[in-house]
Every structure is written in C-alpha cells, then in structure tokens.
mmCIF file of N, CA and C in Angstrom:
data_model
loop_
_atom_site.group_PDB
_atom_site.id
_atom_site.type_symbol
_atom_site.label_atom_id
_atom_site.label_comp_id
_atom_site.label_asym_id
_atom_site.label_seq_id
_atom_site.Cartn_x
_atom_site.Cartn_y
_atom_site.Cartn_z
ATOM 1 N N MET E 1 107.716 78.397 113.055
ATOM 2 C CA MET E 1 107.628 79.759 113.238
ATOM 3 C C MET E 1 106.431 80.328 112.376
ATOM 4 N N PRO E 2 105.436 81.073 112.883
ATOM 5 C CA PRO E 2 104.445 81.554 112.079
ATOM 6 C C PRO E 2 104.928 82.618 111.078
ATOM 7 N N TYR E 3 104.201 82.794 109.879
ATOM 8 C CA TYR E 3 104.493 83.831 109.003
ATOM 9 C C TYR E 3 103.457 84.842 108.844
ATOM 10 N N TYR E 4 103.821 85.998 108.498
ATOM 11 C CA TYR E 4 102.927 87.099 108.375
ATOM 12 C C TYR E 4 103.112 87.650 106.897
ATOM 13 N N TRP E 5 102.089 87.458 106.076
ATOM 14 C CA TRP E 5 102.232 87.646 104.597
ATOM 15 C C TRP E 5 101.691 89.147 104.415
ATOM 16 N N VAL E 6 102.383 89.987 103.574
ATOM 17 C CA VAL E 6 102.024 91.294 103.353
ATOM 18 C C VAL E 6 102.159 91.483 101.697
ATOM 19 N N THR E 7 101.225 92.172 101.138
ATOM 20 C CA THR E 7 101.252 92.541 99.760
ATOM 21 C C THR E 7 101.283 93.998 99.548
ATOM 22 N N ALA E 8 102.079 94.618 98.794
ATOM 23 C CA ALA E 8 102.196 95.979 98.461
ATOM 24 C C ALA E 8 101.153 96.436 97.578
ATOM 25 N N GLN E 9 100.824 95.559 96.641
ATOM 26 C CA GLN E 9 99.683 96.025 95.723
ATOM 27 C C GLN E 9 98.998 94.684 95.236
ATOM 28 N N SER E 10 97.657 94.838 95.105
ATOM 29 C CA SER E 10 96.903 93.750 94.601
ATOM 30 C C SER E 10 95.652 94.216 93.734
ATOM 31 N N GLU E 11 95.116 93.293 93.135
ATOM 32 C CA GLU E 11 94.120 93.527 92.205
ATOM 33 C C GLU E 11 93.105 92.301 92.288
ATOM 34 N N TYR E 12 91.801 92.472 92.582
ATOM 35 C CA TYR E 12 90.901 91.457 92.589
ATOM 36 C C TYR E 12 89.854 91.747 91.575
ATOM 37 N N SER E 13 89.533 90.886 90.708
ATOM 38 C CA SER E 13 88.345 91.094 89.803
ATOM 39 C C SER E 13 87.463 89.948 89.721
ATOM 40 N N THR E 14 86.173 90.272 89.373
ATOM 41 C CA THR E 14 85.116 89.279 89.222
ATOM 42 C C THR E 14 84.482 89.617 87.860
ATOM 43 N N ASP E 15 84.423 88.537 86.995
ATOM 44 C CA ASP E 15 83.679 88.593 85.714
ATOM 45 C C ASP E 15 82.341 87.838 85.770
ATOM 46 N N ILE E 16 81.294 88.448 85.422
ATOM 47 C CA ILE E 16 80.124 87.980 85.298
ATOM 48 C C ILE E 16 79.722 87.830 83.872
ATOM 49 N N LEU E 17 79.596 86.651 83.323
ATOM 50 C CA LEU E 17 79.429 86.401 81.842
ATOM 51 C C LEU E 17 77.810 86.314 81.738
ATOM 52 N N PHE E 18 77.302 87.000 80.796
ATOM 53 C CA PHE E 18 75.961 86.919 80.425
ATOM 54 C C PHE E 18 75.828 86.182 79.076
ATOM 55 N N LYS E 19 74.799 85.248 79.054
ATOM 56 C CA LYS E 19 74.599 84.442 77.894
ATOM 57 C C LYS E 19 74.298 85.238 76.673
ATOM 58 N N ARG E 20 73.667 86.399 76.900
ATOM 59 C CA ARG E 20 73.296 87.276 75.784
ATOM 60 C C ARG E 20 73.722 88.714 76.092
ATOM 61 N N ALA E 21 74.507 89.389 75.100
ATOM 62 C CA ALA E 21 74.923 90.671 75.329
ATOM 63 C C ALA E 21 73.764 91.634 75.570
ATOM 64 N N ALA E 22 72.655 91.385 74.922
ATOM 65 C CA ALA E 22 71.526 92.250 75.038
ATOM 66 C C ALA E 22 71.030 92.384 76.563
ATOM 67 N N ASP E 23 71.188 91.260 77.345
ATOM 68 C CA ASP E 23 70.757 91.247 78.604
ATOM 69 C C ASP E 23 71.648 92.164 79.552
ATOM 70 N N LEU E 24 72.911 92.132 79.292
ATOM 71 C CA LEU E 24 73.819 93.031 79.872
ATOM 72 C C LEU E 24 73.646 94.498 79.563
ATOM 73 N N ASN E 25 73.378 94.706 78.242
ATOM 74 C CA ASN E 25 73.274 96.079 77.677
ATOM 75 C C ASN E 25 71.932 96.643 78.427
ATOM 76 N N GLU E 26 70.986 95.819 78.684
ATOM 77 C CA GLU E 26 69.696 96.297 79.200
ATOM 78 C C GLU E 26 70.031 96.642 80.790
ATOM 79 N N LEU E 27 70.765 95.864 81.512
ATOM 80 C CA LEU E 27 70.972 96.018 82.902
ATOM 81 C C LEU E 27 72.008 97.045 83.162
ATOM 82 N N TYR E 28 73.044 97.153 82.380
ATOM 83 C CA TYR E 28 74.303 98.047 82.724
ATOM 84 C C TYR E 28 73.897 99.534 82.956
ATOM 85 N N PRO E 29 72.996 100.128 82.117
ATOM 86 C CA PRO E 29 72.824 101.486 82.464
ATOM 87 C C PRO E 29 72.164 101.771 83.859
ATOM 88 N N ARG E 30 71.330 100.733 84.192
ATOM 89 C CA ARG E 30 70.652 100.775 85.474
ATOM 90 C C ARG E 30 71.758 100.714 86.729
ATOM 91 N N LEU E 31 72.802 99.814 86.450
ATOM 92 C CA LEU E 31 73.765 99.535 87.446
ATOM 93 C C LEU E 31 74.545 100.692 87.544
ATOM 94 N N LEU E 32 74.912 101.453 86.376
ATOM 95 C CA LEU E 32 75.655 102.839 86.430
ATOM 96 C C LEU E 32 74.962 103.861 87.170
ATOM 97 N N SER E 33 73.743 103.980 86.901
ATOM 98 C CA SER E 33 72.793 104.980 87.635
ATOM 99 C C SER E 33 72.846 104.681 89.081
ATOM 100 N N HIS E 34 72.594 103.512 89.398
ATOM 101 C CA HIS E 34 72.523 103.093 90.949
ATOM 102 C C HIS E 34 73.742 103.369 91.586
ATOM 103 N N SER E 35 74.959 102.945 90.921
ATOM 104 C CA SER E 35 76.165 103.108 91.640
ATOM 105 C C SER E 35 76.521 104.534 91.791
ATOM 106 N N THR E 36 76.056 105.459 90.901
ATOM 107 C CA THR E 36 76.474 106.777 90.794
ATOM 108 C C THR E 36 75.502 107.625 91.896
ATOM 109 N N LEU E 37 74.136 107.310 91.870
ATOM 110 C CA LEU E 37 73.242 107.982 92.626
ATOM 111 C C LEU E 37 73.150 107.514 94.108
ATOM 112 N N CYS E 38 73.437 106.340 94.357
ATOM 113 C CA CYS E 38 73.262 105.638 95.793
ATOM 114 C C CYS E 38 74.442 105.414 96.534
ATOM 115 N N PHE E 39 75.632 105.431 95.919
ATOM 116 C CA PHE E 39 76.818 105.095 96.617
ATOM 117 C C PHE E 39 77.551 106.356 96.947
ATOM 118 N N GLY E 40 77.583 106.659 98.417
ATOM 119 C CA GLY E 40 78.390 107.873 98.720
ATOM 120 C C GLY E 40 79.591 107.475 99.450
ATOM 121 N N ALA E 41 80.121 108.421 100.154
ATOM 122 C CA ALA E 41 81.499 108.183 100.766
ATOM 123 C C ALA E 41 81.428 107.008 101.762
ATOM 124 N N LYS E 42 80.264 106.852 102.529
ATOM 125 C CA LYS E 42 80.170 105.985 103.581
ATOM 126 C C LYS E 42 80.138 104.537 102.846
ATOM 127 N N GLU E 43 79.457 104.402 101.905
ATOM 128 C CA GLU E 43 79.306 103.081 101.205
ATOM 129 C C GLU E 43 80.672 102.653 100.391
ATOM 130 N N VAL E 44 81.233 103.688 99.827
ATOM 131 C CA VAL E 44 82.581 103.383 99.221
ATOM 132 C C VAL E 44 83.559 102.983 100.270
ATOM 133 N N MET E 45 83.720 103.651 101.353
ATOM 134 C CA MET E 45 84.594 103.277 102.405
ATOM 135 C C MET E 45 84.226 101.857 103.031
ATOM 136 N N SER E 46 83.007 101.666 103.139
ATOM 137 C CA SER E 46 82.690 100.320 103.579
ATOM 138 C C SER E 46 82.982 99.173 102.632
ATOM 139 N N PHE E 47 83.020 99.422 101.374
ATOM 140 C CA PHE E 47 83.293 98.481 100.329
ATOM 141 C C PHE E 47 84.786 98.151 100.439
ATOM 142 N N LEU E 48 85.573 99.164 100.765
ATOM 143 C CA LEU E 48 86.969 98.944 101.011
ATOM 144 C C LEU E 48 87.353 98.494 102.494
ATOM 145 N N GLY E 49 86.282 98.142 103.294
ATOM 146 C CA GLY E 49 86.631 97.767 104.695
ATOM 147 C C GLY E 49 86.973 98.650 105.657
ATOM 148 N N ARG E 50 86.514 99.934 105.381
ATOM 149 C CA ARG E 50 86.877 101.083 106.351
ATOM 150 C C ARG E 50 85.749 101.812 106.694
ATOM 151 N N LYS E 51 85.833 102.653 107.799
ATOM 152 C CA LYS E 51 84.812 103.594 108.162
ATOM 153 C C LYS E 51 85.370 105.017 108.066
ATOM 154 N N ILE E 52 84.488 105.933 107.876
ATOM 155 C CA ILE E 52 84.823 107.348 107.834
ATOM 156 C C ILE E 52 85.113 107.800 109.155
ATOM 157 N N ARG E 53 86.360 108.209 109.457
ATOM 158 C CA ARG E 53 86.749 108.735 110.824
ATOM 159 C C ARG E 53 87.042 110.301 110.626
ATOM 160 N N SER E 54 86.987 110.972 111.751
ATOM 161 C CA SER E 54 87.375 112.432 111.740
ATOM 162 C C SER E 54 88.693 112.699 111.354
ATOM 163 N N TYR E 55 89.650 111.655 111.609
ATOM 164 C CA TYR E 55 91.149 111.946 111.270
ATOM 165 C C TYR E 55 91.458 111.475 109.825
ATOM 166 N N PHE E 56 90.490 111.056 109.076
ATOM 167 C CA PHE E 56 90.844 110.539 107.806
ATOM 168 C C PHE E 56 91.212 111.842 106.906
ATOM 169 N N LYS E 57 92.397 111.633 106.292
ATOM 170 C CA LYS E 57 92.881 112.746 105.409
ATOM 171 C C LYS E 57 92.992 112.293 103.977
ATOM 172 N N GLY E 58 92.171 112.673 103.117
ATOM 173 C CA GLY E 58 92.123 112.188 101.731
ATOM 174 C C GLY E 58 90.791 112.449 101.040
ATOM 175 N N ASP E 59 90.731 112.049 99.838
ATOM 176 C CA ASP E 59 89.469 112.304 98.995
ATOM 177 C C ASP E 59 88.853 111.033 98.740
ATOM 178 N N ILE E 60 87.586 111.001 98.600
ATOM 179 C CA ILE E 60 86.757 109.920 98.121
ATOM 180 C C ILE E 60 86.117 110.466 96.922
ATOM 181 N N VAL E 61 86.467 109.846 95.711
ATOM 182 C CA VAL E 61 86.011 110.379 94.479
ATOM 183 C C VAL E 61 85.315 109.254 93.653
ATOM 184 N N SER E 62 84.132 109.627 93.159
ATOM 185 C CA SER E 62 83.415 108.695 92.275
ATOM 186 C C SER E 62 83.280 109.459 90.913
ATOM 187 N N ASP E 63 83.656 108.725 89.925
ATOM 188 C CA ASP E 63 83.479 109.322 88.621
ATOM 189 C C ASP E 63 82.985 108.255 87.509
ATOM 190 N N CYS E 64 82.188 108.679 86.632
ATOM 191 C CA CYS E 64 81.611 107.814 85.624
ATOM 192 C C CYS E 64 82.237 108.437 84.290
ATOM 193 N N SER E 65 82.921 107.617 83.588
ATOM 194 C CA SER E 65 83.494 107.956 82.251
ATOM 195 C C SER E 65 82.953 107.274 81.107
ATOM 196 N N ASP E 66 82.941 107.957 79.978
ATOM 197 C CA ASP E 66 82.519 107.308 78.765
ATOM 198 C C ASP E 66 83.846 106.803 78.176
ATOM 199 N N LEU E 67 83.975 105.606 77.673
ATOM 200 C CA LEU E 67 85.158 104.960 77.143
ATOM 201 C C LEU E 67 85.307 105.247 75.591
ATOM 202 N N ALA E 68 84.468 106.272 75.138
ATOM 203 C CA ALA E 68 84.611 106.399 73.605
ATOM 204 C C ALA E 68 86.111 106.809 73.217
ATOM 205 N N PHE E 69 86.835 107.473 74.219
ATOM 206 C CA PHE E 69 88.190 107.938 73.889
ATOM 207 C C PHE E 69 89.073 106.780 73.656
ATOM 208 N N LYS E 70 88.793 105.550 74.072
ATOM 209 C CA LYS E 70 89.422 104.470 73.859
ATOM 210 C C LYS E 70 88.880 103.567 72.704
ATOM 211 N N ARG E 71 87.964 104.132 72.061
ATOM 212 C CA ARG E 71 87.217 103.372 70.887
ATOM 213 C C ARG E 71 86.645 102.127 71.307
ATOM 214 N N ILE E 72 86.157 102.172 72.693
ATOM 215 C CA ILE E 72 85.398 101.034 73.141
ATOM 216 C C ILE E 72 83.990 101.605 73.459
ATOM 217 N N PRO E 73 82.992 100.999 72.946
ATOM 218 C CA PRO E 73 81.649 101.646 73.384
ATOM 219 C C PRO E 73 81.353 101.121 74.828
ATOM 220 N N GLY E 74 80.760 102.136 75.477
ATOM 221 C CA GLY E 74 80.242 101.725 76.771
ATOM 222 C C GLY E 74 80.774 102.801 77.883
ATOM 223 N N ALA E 75 80.815 102.583 79.202
ATOM 224 C CA ALA E 75 81.100 103.419 80.248
ATOM 225 C C ALA E 75 81.642 102.650 81.435
ATOM 226 N N ARG E 76 82.271 103.300 82.218
ATOM 227 C CA ARG E 76 82.721 102.644 83.552
ATOM 228 C C ARG E 76 82.458 103.553 84.747
ATOM 229 N N ILE E 77 82.327 103.038 85.868
ATOM 230 C CA ILE E 77 82.215 103.796 87.118
ATOM 231 C C ILE E 77 83.422 103.470 87.945
ATOM 232 N N LYS E 78 84.077 104.366 88.661
ATOM 233 C CA LYS E 78 85.133 104.233 89.476
ATOM 234 C C LYS E 78 85.045 105.012 90.638
ATOM 235 N N HIS E 79 85.147 104.362 91.874
ATOM 236 C CA HIS E 79 85.251 104.883 93.176
ATOM 237 C C HIS E 79 86.485 104.748 93.704
ATOM 238 N N ARG E 80 87.069 106.019 94.126
ATOM 239 C CA ARG E 80 88.482 106.063 94.498
ATOM 240 C C ARG E 80 88.725 106.567 95.900
ATOM 241 N N VAL E 81 89.505 106.008 96.659
ATOM 242 C CA VAL E 81 89.968 106.512 98.094
ATOM 243 C C VAL E 81 91.468 106.485 98.012
ATOM 244 N N LYS E 82 92.057 107.634 97.960
ATOM 245 C CA LYS E 82 93.505 107.684 97.866
ATOM 246 C C LYS E 82 93.968 107.009 96.536
ATOM 247 N N LYS E 83 94.764 105.907 96.793
ATOM 248 C CA LYS E 83 95.285 105.145 95.623
ATOM 249 C C LYS E 83 94.545 103.794 95.410
ATOM 250 N N ASN E 84 93.524 103.659 96.231
ATOM 251 C CA ASN E 84 92.738 102.352 96.088
ATOM 252 C C ASN E 84 91.399 102.717 95.414
ATOM 253 N N TRP E 85 90.901 101.734 94.578
ATOM 254 C CA TRP E 85 89.799 101.962 93.889
ATOM 255 C C TRP E 85 88.942 100.733 93.618
ATOM 256 N N LEU E 86 87.639 101.042 93.440
ATOM 257 C CA LEU E 86 86.621 99.952 93.044
ATOM 258 C C LEU E 86 86.103 100.559 91.566
ATOM 259 N N LYS E 87 86.034 99.533 90.692
ATOM 260 C CA LYS E 87 85.763 99.923 89.327
ATOM 261 C C LYS E 87 84.790 98.905 88.768
ATOM 262 N N MET E 88 83.848 99.294 87.778
ATOM 263 C CA MET E 88 82.883 98.474 87.243
ATOM 264 C C MET E 88 82.725 98.827 85.799
ATOM 265 N N TYR E 89 82.797 97.995 84.814
ATOM 266 C CA TYR E 89 82.624 98.196 83.544
ATOM 267 C C TYR E 89 82.238 96.958 82.664
ATOM 268 N N SER E 90 81.775 97.237 81.488
ATOM 269 C CA SER E 90 81.289 96.155 80.533
ATOM 270 C C SER E 90 82.431 95.967 79.762
ATOM 271 N N LYS E 91 82.753 94.711 79.543
ATOM 272 C CA LYS E 91 83.815 94.183 78.739
ATOM 273 C C LYS E 91 83.471 93.153 77.679
ATOM 274 N N ALA E 92 83.825 93.273 76.563
ATOM 275 C CA ALA E 92 83.617 92.422 75.415
ATOM 276 C C ALA E 92 82.089 92.370 75.129
ATOM 277 N N GLY E 93 81.274 93.257 75.534
ATOM 278 C CA GLY E 93 79.896 93.138 75.320
ATOM 279 C C GLY E 93 79.020 92.286 76.154
ATOM 280 N N SER E 94 79.561 91.072 76.556
ATOM 281 C CA SER E 94 78.713 90.286 77.424
ATOM 282 C C SER E 94 79.314 89.889 78.802
ATOM 283 N N VAL E 95 80.391 90.740 79.191
ATOM 284 C CA VAL E 95 80.981 90.423 80.463
ATOM 285 C C VAL E 95 81.016 91.679 81.368
ATOM 286 N N LEU E 96 80.456 91.520 82.569
ATOM 287 C CA LEU E 96 80.403 92.607 83.639
ATOM 288 C C LEU E 96 81.733 92.366 84.448
ATOM 289 N N ARG E 97 82.542 93.259 84.494
ATOM 290 C CA ARG E 97 83.691 93.187 85.316
ATOM 291 C C ARG E 97 83.861 94.147 86.426
ATOM 292 N N LEU E 98 84.053 93.657 87.661
ATOM 293 C CA LEU E 98 84.066 94.366 88.998
ATOM 294 C C LEU E 98 85.530 94.204 89.380
ATOM 295 N N GLU E 99 86.134 95.351 89.715
ATOM 296 C CA GLU E 99 87.553 95.273 90.101
ATOM 297 C C GLU E 99 87.795 96.017 91.392
ATOM 298 N N MET E 100 88.732 95.526 92.239
ATOM 299 C CA MET E 100 89.201 96.197 93.391
ATOM 300 C C MET E 100 90.712 96.215 93.389
ATOM 301 N N VAL E 101 91.199 97.487 93.295
ATOM 302 C CA VAL E 101 92.734 97.580 93.240
ATOM 303 C C VAL E 101 93.272 98.248 94.470
ATOM 304 N N ILE E 102 94.236 97.598 95.139
ATOM 305 C CA ILE E 102 94.719 98.180 96.322
ATOM 306 C C ILE E 102 96.226 98.493 95.928
ATOM 307 N N ASN E 103 96.475 99.835 96.044
ATOM 308 C CA ASN E 103 97.814 100.382 95.841
ATOM 309 C C ASN E 103 98.491 100.819 97.087
ATOM 310 N N GLU E 104 97.647 101.200 98.040
ATOM 311 C CA GLU E 104 98.059 101.629 99.361
ATOM 312 C C GLU E 104 97.490 100.901 100.478
ATOM 313 N N PRO E 105 98.037 99.766 100.807
ATOM 314 C CA PRO E 105 97.392 98.893 101.821
ATOM 315 C C PRO E 105 97.690 99.471 103.216
ATOM 316 N N GLU E 106 98.398 100.535 103.472
ATOM 317 C CA GLU E 106 98.708 100.905 104.780
ATOM 318 C C GLU E 106 97.601 101.311 105.634
ATOM 319 N N GLY E 107 96.565 101.821 104.884
ATOM 320 C CA GLY E 107 95.297 102.280 105.583
ATOM 321 C C GLY E 107 94.348 101.367 106.088
ATOM 322 N N PHE E 108 94.758 100.016 105.625
ATOM 323 C CA PHE E 108 93.813 98.887 106.230
ATOM 324 C C PHE E 108 94.356 98.198 107.493
ATOM 325 N N THR E 109 93.560 97.917 108.258
ATOM 326 C CA THR E 109 93.999 97.238 109.430
ATOM 327 C C THR E 109 93.559 95.756 109.575
ATOM 328 N N VAL E 110 94.179 94.902 110.015
ATOM 329 C CA VAL E 110 93.799 93.464 110.153
ATOM 330 C C VAL E 110 93.865 93.164 111.555
ATOM 331 N N ARG E 111 92.818 92.477 112.030
ATOM 332 C CA ARG E 111 92.713 91.982 113.455
ATOM 333 C C ARG E 111 93.483 90.562 113.480
ATOM 334 N N GLN E 112 94.236 90.514 114.496
ATOM 335 C CA GLN E 112 95.029 89.297 114.627
ATOM 336 C C GLN E 112 94.563 88.695 116.034
ATOM 337 N N THR E 113 94.606 87.383 116.046
ATOM 338 C CA THR E 113 94.169 86.633 117.343
ATOM 339 C C THR E 113 95.543 86.756 118.149
ATOM 340 N N SER E 114 95.309 86.832 119.473
ATOM 341 C CA SER E 114 96.311 86.833 120.517
ATOM 342 C C SER E 114 96.802 85.437 120.773
ATOM 343 N N HIS E 115 98.003 85.224 120.765
ATOM 344 C CA HIS E 115 98.434 83.763 121.060
ATOM 345 C C HIS E 115 99.208 83.879 122.443
ATOM 346 N N ALA E 116 98.704 84.571 123.344
ATOM 347 C CA ALA E 116 99.353 84.820 124.670
ATOM 348 C C ALA E 116 99.351 83.432 125.570
ATOM 349 N N GLN E 117 100.459 83.149 126.077
ATOM 350 C CA GLN E 117 100.551 81.971 126.859
ATOM 351 C C GLN E 117 99.904 82.096 128.189
ATOM 352 N N ARG E 118 99.249 81.038 128.674
ATOM 353 C CA ARG E 118 98.650 81.099 130.002
ATOM 354 C C ARG E 118 99.546 80.549 131.083
#
C-alpha cells in the first residue's frame, strides 16, 4: 500500500562557511541590500513555491532587523508569508545561514501522478 507523508512544521537551513570572516563581512551588507531592494512579493512567493493569485488572503512582509538587542553584532533579513518565512543572517562571524520555516503547509499544493488503471 502506498504511503502519503505529511509534515505539520518543518525547517530547512543551509550554512555557507567562509574561510575568513572578513570575506563574509564584506559580502553580507551587499546581500542584505539586494534582498531588501530587489525581492518583492512576487519573488518571495516564488521562493516559497507559490504564485500571487487574486484570491490570496494574507500579508507578504519583508523586514530587516538589527540584532543588537540580542547582543549579537549584525543583522538579518526575513521574508514572511502568513506563518511561513525565509530568513538570512550571519552566524558566528564566518557562517552565512539561510533558513526556510514552514509552519502552515496548507497553502502549498503538491502534484501527484495518477495511477489510473487502464
């Protein structure tokens, strides 16, 4: 019998390790600027595997925060659609972390192949 797997919440992250923290420190402000100025609602929805439709009810929010309130030098960018988000931040000085968190998978559709008998 075939199985159909479902997850209620998931988080995927990618860490990119730089040999020198100075290299990440030079690149990171440009990445923040690019992700703030060039990624709009269409791109954020595309990253999350969706298209903007007329019946979409929700907000698409992008914010850039200074992490000084956590006593961690640096900043992060977060693109959020309902309870799902994409986030990028510098971690431990020489690690660039990209995260995708899915807390509301109901909005995603998955195409299934038909196994109709002939």
